[in-house]
């Protein structure tokens, strides 16, 4: 079966750095996506990785290791507005997104 | 400017009373998706269209139907909603099937079943 695993919840302090991990087992691989979802809202696209390595985009970076079936999202200089769920999704061989259940990130002052 | 629009944003219906949710897009994207998302869960794909080619997920209940009359519009019909169908329904679009293409989501419709 296809499976995406990520921690259910994490807590971090404003101004700090947090790393959210994602491991996956899917039928084929055509890229890994990270989305941010605030409570009651739709997911918004954060990052895309298809090759191994680190993609940096401002305060957010995403890393991929295809051989390990592993990715992480790194958030720096945390702000209160970063409190949200972060969803990892993998595009499989049928070009469908397989979604993780999301990691709820709580930022404390 | 809104690119993927869902109406209504909030829908309340009674147990067993049919309901239709709508999605429209101004992006001229080929692919449209309907997802169901319950609290603290992953979005669950119900259907998707590649142009007019309809794809139904194997575990989507028969109670759920969909229509795509043209490129811009897509509808989700729930014929006899049950309490378990209360969820957020998300519409998303995709330009095509290039690797780097990312899904664009509408704001969602939150369905309450009384």
mmCIF file of C-alpha atoms in Angstrom:
data_model
loop_
_atom_site.group_PDB
_atom_site.id
_atom_site.type_symbol
_atom_site.label_atom_id
_atom_site.label_comp_id
_atom_site.label_asym_id
_atom_site.label_seq_id
_atom_site.Cartn_x
_atom_site.Cartn_y
_atom_site.Cartn_z
ATOM 1 C CA UNK A 1 0.000 0.000 0.000
ATOM 2 C CA UNK A 2 0.924 3.647 -0.206
ATOM 3 C CA UNK A 3 1.824 5.470 2.963
ATOM 4 C CA UNK A 4 2.983 8.897 4.066
ATOM 5 C CA UNK A 5 4.092 9.334 7.683
ATOM 6 C CA UNK A 6 4.631 12.580 9.502
ATOM 7 C CA UNK A 7 4.379 13.549 13.178
ATOM 8 C CA UNK A 8 0.912 14.503 14.348
ATOM 9 C CA UNK A 9 1.909 17.599 16.273
ATOM 10 C CA UNK A 10 4.979 19.682 17.079
ATOM 11 C CA UNK A 11 5.563 22.693 19.286
ATOM 12 C CA UNK A 12 8.213 25.355 18.792
ATOM 13 C CA UNK A 13 9.079 28.818 20.048
ATOM 14 C CA UNK A 14 8.744 32.061 18.121
ATOM 15 C CA UNK A 15 12.052 32.940 16.468
ATOM 16 C CA UNK A 16 13.375 29.386 16.613
ATOM 17 C CA UNK A 17 13.883 26.736 13.917
ATOM 18 C CA UNK A 18 11.764 23.621 13.455
ATOM 19 C CA UNK A 19 12.154 20.593 11.211
ATOM 20 C CA UNK A 20 9.103 18.565 10.161
ATOM 21 C CA UNK A 21 9.924 15.101 8.839
ATOM 22 C CA UNK A 22 8.063 13.035 6.292
ATOM 23 C CA UNK A 23 8.692 9.458 5.209
ATOM 24 C CA UNK A 24 6.910 7.828 2.317
ATOM 25 C CA UNK A 25 6.287 4.545 0.552
ATOM 26 C CA UNK A 26 4.486 4.998 -2.750
ATOM 27 C CA UNK A 27 3.929 3.332 -6.104
ATOM 28 C CA UNK A 28 6.381 5.370 -8.092
ATOM 29 C CA UNK A 29 7.651 8.845 -7.410
ATOM 30 C CA UNK A 30 7.043 11.989 -9.438
ATOM 31 C CA UNK A 31 7.846 14.633 -6.885
ATOM 32 C CA UNK A 32 7.173 15.566 -3.282
ATOM 33 C CA UNK A 33 5.171 18.593 -2.209
ATOM 34 C CA UNK A 34 4.762 20.483 1.039
ATOM 35 C CA UNK A 35 1.598 22.441 1.688
ATOM 36 C CA UNK A 36 0.610 24.732 4.542
ATOM 37 C CA UNK A 37 -2.956 24.624 5.807
ATOM 38 C CA UNK A 38 -4.370 27.033 8.349
ATOM 39 C CA UNK A 39 -7.362 25.832 10.341
ATOM 40 C CA UNK A 40 -10.537 25.894 8.283
ATOM 41 C CA UNK A 41 -8.741 26.919 5.107
ATOM 42 C CA UNK A 42 -7.495 25.191 1.972
ATOM 43 C CA UNK A 43 -3.898 23.993 1.587
ATOM 44 C CA UNK A 44 -1.453 26.416 -0.005
ATOM 45 C CA UNK A 45 1.644 25.302 -1.876
ATOM 46 C CA UNK A 46 4.999 25.755 -0.150
ATOM 47 C CA UNK A 47 7.614 23.698 -1.967
ATOM 48 C CA UNK A 48 8.347 21.002 -4.505
ATOM 49 C CA UNK A 49 11.260 18.531 -4.635
ATOM 50 C CA UNK A 50 11.901 15.979 -7.341
ATOM 51 C CA UNK A 51 15.692 15.647 -7.125
ATOM 52 C CA UNK A 52 17.716 14.848 -4.017
ATOM 53 C CA UNK A 53 18.919 17.793 -2.030
ATOM 54 C CA UNK A 54 17.794 21.003 -0.436
ATOM 55 C CA UNK A 55 15.485 23.604 -1.960
ATOM 56 C CA UNK A 56 15.516 26.939 -0.182
ATOM 57 C CA UNK A 57 12.766 29.505 -0.416
ATOM 58 C CA UNK A 58 13.071 32.341 2.062
ATOM 59 C CA UNK A 59 12.479 31.146 5.621
ATOM 60 C CA UNK A 60 11.349 27.737 4.368
ATOM 61 C CA UNK A 61 13.563 24.965 3.006
ATOM 62 C CA UNK A 62 12.691 21.448 1.920
ATOM 63 C CA UNK A 63 14.997 18.460 1.634
ATOM 64 C CA UNK A 64 14.552 15.196 -0.241
ATOM 65 C CA UNK A 65 16.316 11.836 -0.201
ATOM 66 C CA UNK A 66 14.651 9.524 -2.703
ATOM 67 C CA UNK A 67 16.759 6.521 -1.723
ATOM 68 C CA UNK A 68 15.565 6.847 1.873
ATOM 69 C CA UNK A 69 11.993 7.836 1.047
ATOM 70 C CA UNK A 70 12.471 10.844 3.285
ATOM 71 C CA UNK A 71 11.873 14.554 3.235
ATOM 72 C CA UNK A 72 11.855 17.364 5.733
ATOM 73 C CA UNK A 73 10.526 20.891 5.822
ATOM 74 C CA UNK A 74 12.695 23.368 7.718
ATOM 75 C CA UNK A 75 11.144 26.555 9.012
ATOM 76 C CA UNK A 76 13.473 29.289 10.288
ATOM 77 C CA UNK A 77 12.802 32.438 12.304
ATOM 78 C CA UNK A 78 9.410 31.143 13.303
ATOM 79 C CA UNK A 79 6.555 33.603 13.466
ATOM 80 C CA UNK A 80 3.202 33.222 15.164
ATOM 81 C CA UNK A 81 1.509 33.158 11.750
ATOM 82 C CA UNK A 82 3.404 29.934 10.978
ATOM 83 C CA UNK A 83 1.047 28.106 13.337
ATOM 84 C CA UNK A 84 -0.706 25.758 10.929
ATOM 85 C CA UNK A 85 -0.750 22.192 9.675
ATOM 86 C CA UNK A 86 1.963 21.188 7.241
ATOM 87 C CA UNK A 87 1.077 18.442 4.786
ATOM 88 C CA UNK A 88 3.521 16.289 2.899
ATOM 89 C CA UNK A 89 2.280 14.820 -0.383
ATOM 90 C CA UNK A 90 3.927 12.567 -2.960
ATOM 91 C CA UNK A 91 2.914 12.342 -6.603
ATOM 92 C CA UNK A 92 2.809 8.686 -7.538
ATOM 93 C CA UNK A 93 3.235 6.885 -10.843
ATOM 94 C CA UNK A 94 -0.385 7.711 -11.782
ATOM 95 C CA UNK A 95 0.315 11.400 -11.162
ATOM 96 C CA UNK A 96 -2.017 11.401 -8.176
ATOM 97 C CA UNK A 97 -1.053 13.066 -4.916
ATOM 98 C CA UNK A 98 -0.785 10.770 -1.923
ATOM 99 C CA UNK A 99 -1.256 12.890 1.165
ATOM 100 C CA UNK A 100 0.016 12.669 4.704
ATOM 101 C CA UNK A 101 -2.367 13.555 7.512
ATOM 102 C CA UNK A 102 -0.377 16.683 8.297
ATOM 103 C CA UNK A 103 1.704 17.936 11.181
ATOM 104 C CA UNK A 104 0.058 20.524 13.377
ATOM 105 C CA UNK A 105 2.684 23.097 14.322
ATOM 106 C CA UNK A 106 2.048 25.148 17.446
ATOM 107 C CA UNK A 107 4.185 28.267 17.906
ATOM 108 C CA UNK A 108 4.565 29.634 21.422
ATOM 109 C CA UNK A 109 5.738 33.175 22.249
ATOM 110 C CA UNK B 1 -7.908 37.655 -7.931
ATOM 111 C CA UNK B 2 -9.724 34.469 -7.119
ATOM 112 C CA UNK B 3 -8.550 31.627 -9.354
ATOM 113 C CA UNK B 4 -10.403 28.627 -7.947
ATOM 114 C CA UNK B 5 -13.793 29.539 -6.532
ATOM 115 C CA UNK B 6 -16.028 27.306 -4.477
ATOM 116 C CA UNK B 7 -19.639 27.955 -3.612
ATOM 117 C CA UNK B 8 -21.030 27.981 -1.104
ATOM 118 C CA UNK B 9 -18.281 28.323 1.516
ATOM 119 C CA UNK B 10 -20.548 26.839 4.146
ATOM 120 C CA UNK B 11 -23.412 24.456 3.466
ATOM 121 C CA UNK B 12 -25.834 23.020 5.964
ATOM 122 C CA UNK B 13 -28.096 20.196 4.885
ATOM 123 C CA UNK B 14 -30.355 17.658 6.496
ATOM 124 C CA UNK B 15 -29.682 13.960 6.675
ATOM 125 C CA UNK B 16 -30.679 12.459 3.327
ATOM 126 C CA UNK B 17 -31.344 15.783 1.578
ATOM 127 C CA UNK B 18 -29.383 16.076 -1.688
ATOM 128 C CA UNK B 19 -26.800 18.812 -1.928
ATOM 129 C CA UNK B 20 -24.636 20.178 -4.742
ATOM 130 C CA UNK B 21 -21.300 21.893 -4.281
ATOM 131 C CA UNK B 22 -19.769 23.909 -7.078
ATOM 132 C CA UNK B 23 -16.287 24.803 -8.189
ATOM 133 C CA UNK B 24 -15.175 27.152 -10.921
ATOM 134 C CA UNK B 25 -11.741 28.139 -12.150
ATOM 135 C CA UNK B 26 -10.364 30.997 -14.202
ATOM 136 C CA UNK B 27 -7.050 29.257 -14.869
ATOM 137 C CA UNK B 28 -8.131 27.154 -17.854
ATOM 138 C CA UNK B 29 -6.521 24.133 -16.241
ATOM 139 C CA UNK B 30 -7.141 20.717 -17.730
ATOM 140 C CA UNK B 31 -7.365 18.762 -14.506
ATOM 141 C CA UNK B 32 -9.871 19.254 -11.711
ATOM 142 C CA UNK B 33 -10.093 17.340 -8.440
ATOM 143 C CA UNK B 34 -12.582 16.893 -5.642
ATOM 144 C CA UNK B 35 -11.229 16.014 -2.206
ATOM 145 C CA UNK B 36 -12.951 15.306 1.080
ATOM 146 C CA UNK B 37 -11.055 16.324 4.196
ATOM 147 C CA UNK B 38 -12.102 15.596 7.744
ATOM 148 C CA UNK B 39 -10.548 17.230 10.771
ATOM 149 C CA UNK B 40 -6.853 16.355 11.295
ATOM 150 C CA UNK B 41 -6.909 13.941 8.362
ATOM 151 C CA UNK B 42 -5.317 13.888 4.960
ATOM 152 C CA UNK B 43 -7.376 15.068 2.011
ATOM 153 C CA UNK B 44 -9.088 12.067 0.434
ATOM 154 C CA UNK B 45 -9.416 12.098 -3.347
ATOM 155 C CA UNK B 46 -12.970 11.446 -4.511
ATOM 156 C CA UNK B 47 -12.764 12.114 -8.268
ATOM 157 C CA UNK B 48 -10.701 13.831 -10.842
ATOM 158 C CA UNK B 49 -11.172 14.938 -14.440
ATOM 159 C CA UNK B 50 -8.513 15.183 -17.072
ATOM 160 C CA UNK B 51 -10.387 17.386 -19.541
ATOM 161 C CA UNK B 52 -13.653 15.462 -19.875
ATOM 162 C CA UNK B 53 -12.105 12.143 -18.928
ATOM 163 C CA UNK B 54 -13.690 11.237 -15.587
ATOM 164 C CA UNK B 55 -11.813 9.175 -13.005
ATOM 165 C CA UNK B 56 -13.579 7.798 -9.982
ATOM 166 C CA UNK B 57 -11.529 6.562 -7.041
ATOM 167 C CA UNK B 58 -12.316 2.948 -6.203
ATOM 168 C CA UNK B 59 -13.406 3.701 -2.652
ATOM 169 C CA UNK B 60 -15.564 6.737 -3.420
ATOM 170 C CA UNK B 61 -19.102 5.911 -2.271
ATOM 171 C CA UNK B 62 -21.864 5.719 -4.897
ATOM 172 C CA UNK B 63 -23.591 8.461 -2.935
ATOM 173 C CA UNK B 64 -21.092 10.912 -4.472
ATOM 174 C CA UNK B 65 -21.411 11.954 -8.099
ATOM 175 C CA UNK B 66 -19.662 14.586 -10.147
ATOM 176 C CA UNK B 67 -20.233 16.595 -13.316
ATOM 177 C CA UNK B 68 -17.936 18.745 -15.382
ATOM 178 C CA UNK B 69 -20.037 20.500 -18.035
ATOM 179 C CA UNK B 70 -17.116 22.581 -19.332
ATOM 180 C CA UNK B 71 -13.487 23.404 -18.562
ATOM 181 C CA UNK B 72 -14.350 26.048 -16.006
ATOM 182 C CA UNK B 73 -16.958 24.344 -13.867
ATOM 183 C CA UNK B 74 -17.151 21.171 -11.819
ATOM 184 C CA UNK B 75 -19.896 20.010 -9.462
ATOM 185 C CA UNK B 76 -20.037 17.550 -6.599
ATOM 186 C CA UNK B 77 -23.445 16.016 -5.927
ATOM 187 C CA UNK B 78 -24.106 14.180 -2.698
ATOM 188 C CA UNK B 79 -27.331 12.313 -3.271
ATOM 189 C CA UNK B 80 -28.218 11.331 0.282
ATOM 190 C CA UNK B 81 -25.839 12.897 2.781
ATOM 191 C CA UNK B 82 -25.178 11.028 5.970
ATOM 192 C CA UNK B 83 -23.674 12.286 9.191
ATOM 193 C CA UNK B 84 -20.359 10.777 8.132
ATOM 194 C CA UNK B 85 -20.245 13.030 5.080
ATOM 195 C CA UNK B 86 -19.790 16.148 7.172
ATOM 196 C CA UNK B 87 -16.396 17.442 6.110
ATOM 197 C CA UNK B 88 -14.521 20.092 4.188
ATOM 198 C CA UNK B 89 -14.777 19.550 0.437
ATOM 199 C CA UNK B 90 -11.859 20.894 -1.519
ATOM 200 C CA UNK B 91 -11.689 21.535 -5.236
ATOM 201 C CA UNK B 92 -8.273 21.737 -6.858
ATOM 202 C CA UNK B 93 -6.965 22.280 -10.365
ATOM 203 C CA UNK B 94 -3.790 21.325 -12.175
ATOM 204 C CA UNK B 95 -2.469 22.713 -15.461
ATOM 205 C CA UNK B 96 -1.507 19.318 -16.873
ATOM 206 C CA UNK B 97 0.753 16.421 -16.107
ATOM 207 C CA UNK B 98 4.178 17.974 -16.080
ATOM 208 C CA UNK B 99 6.235 16.955 -13.085
ATOM 209 C CA UNK B 100 6.529 20.452 -11.674
ATOM 210 C CA UNK B 101 2.810 21.217 -11.930
ATOM 211 C CA UNK B 102 1.279 21.945 -8.576
ATOM 212 C CA UNK B 103 -2.344 21.801 -7.520
ATOM 213 C CA UNK B 104 -4.218 25.035 -6.899
ATOM 214 C CA UNK B 105 -6.908 24.747 -4.249
ATOM 215 C CA UNK B 106 -10.141 26.605 -3.822
ATOM 216 C CA UNK B 107 -11.096 27.846 -0.345
ATOM 217 C CA UNK B 108 -13.249 24.787 0.315
ATOM 218 C CA UNK B 109 -16.873 24.195 1.257
ATOM 219 C CA UNK B 110 -17.551 23.098 4.802
ATOM 220 C CA UNK B 111 -20.546 20.769 4.830
ATOM 221 C CA UNK B 112 -22.606 20.241 7.972
ATOM 222 C CA UNK B 113 -25.205 17.454 8.045
ATOM 223 C CA UNK B 114 -27.958 17.751 10.647
#
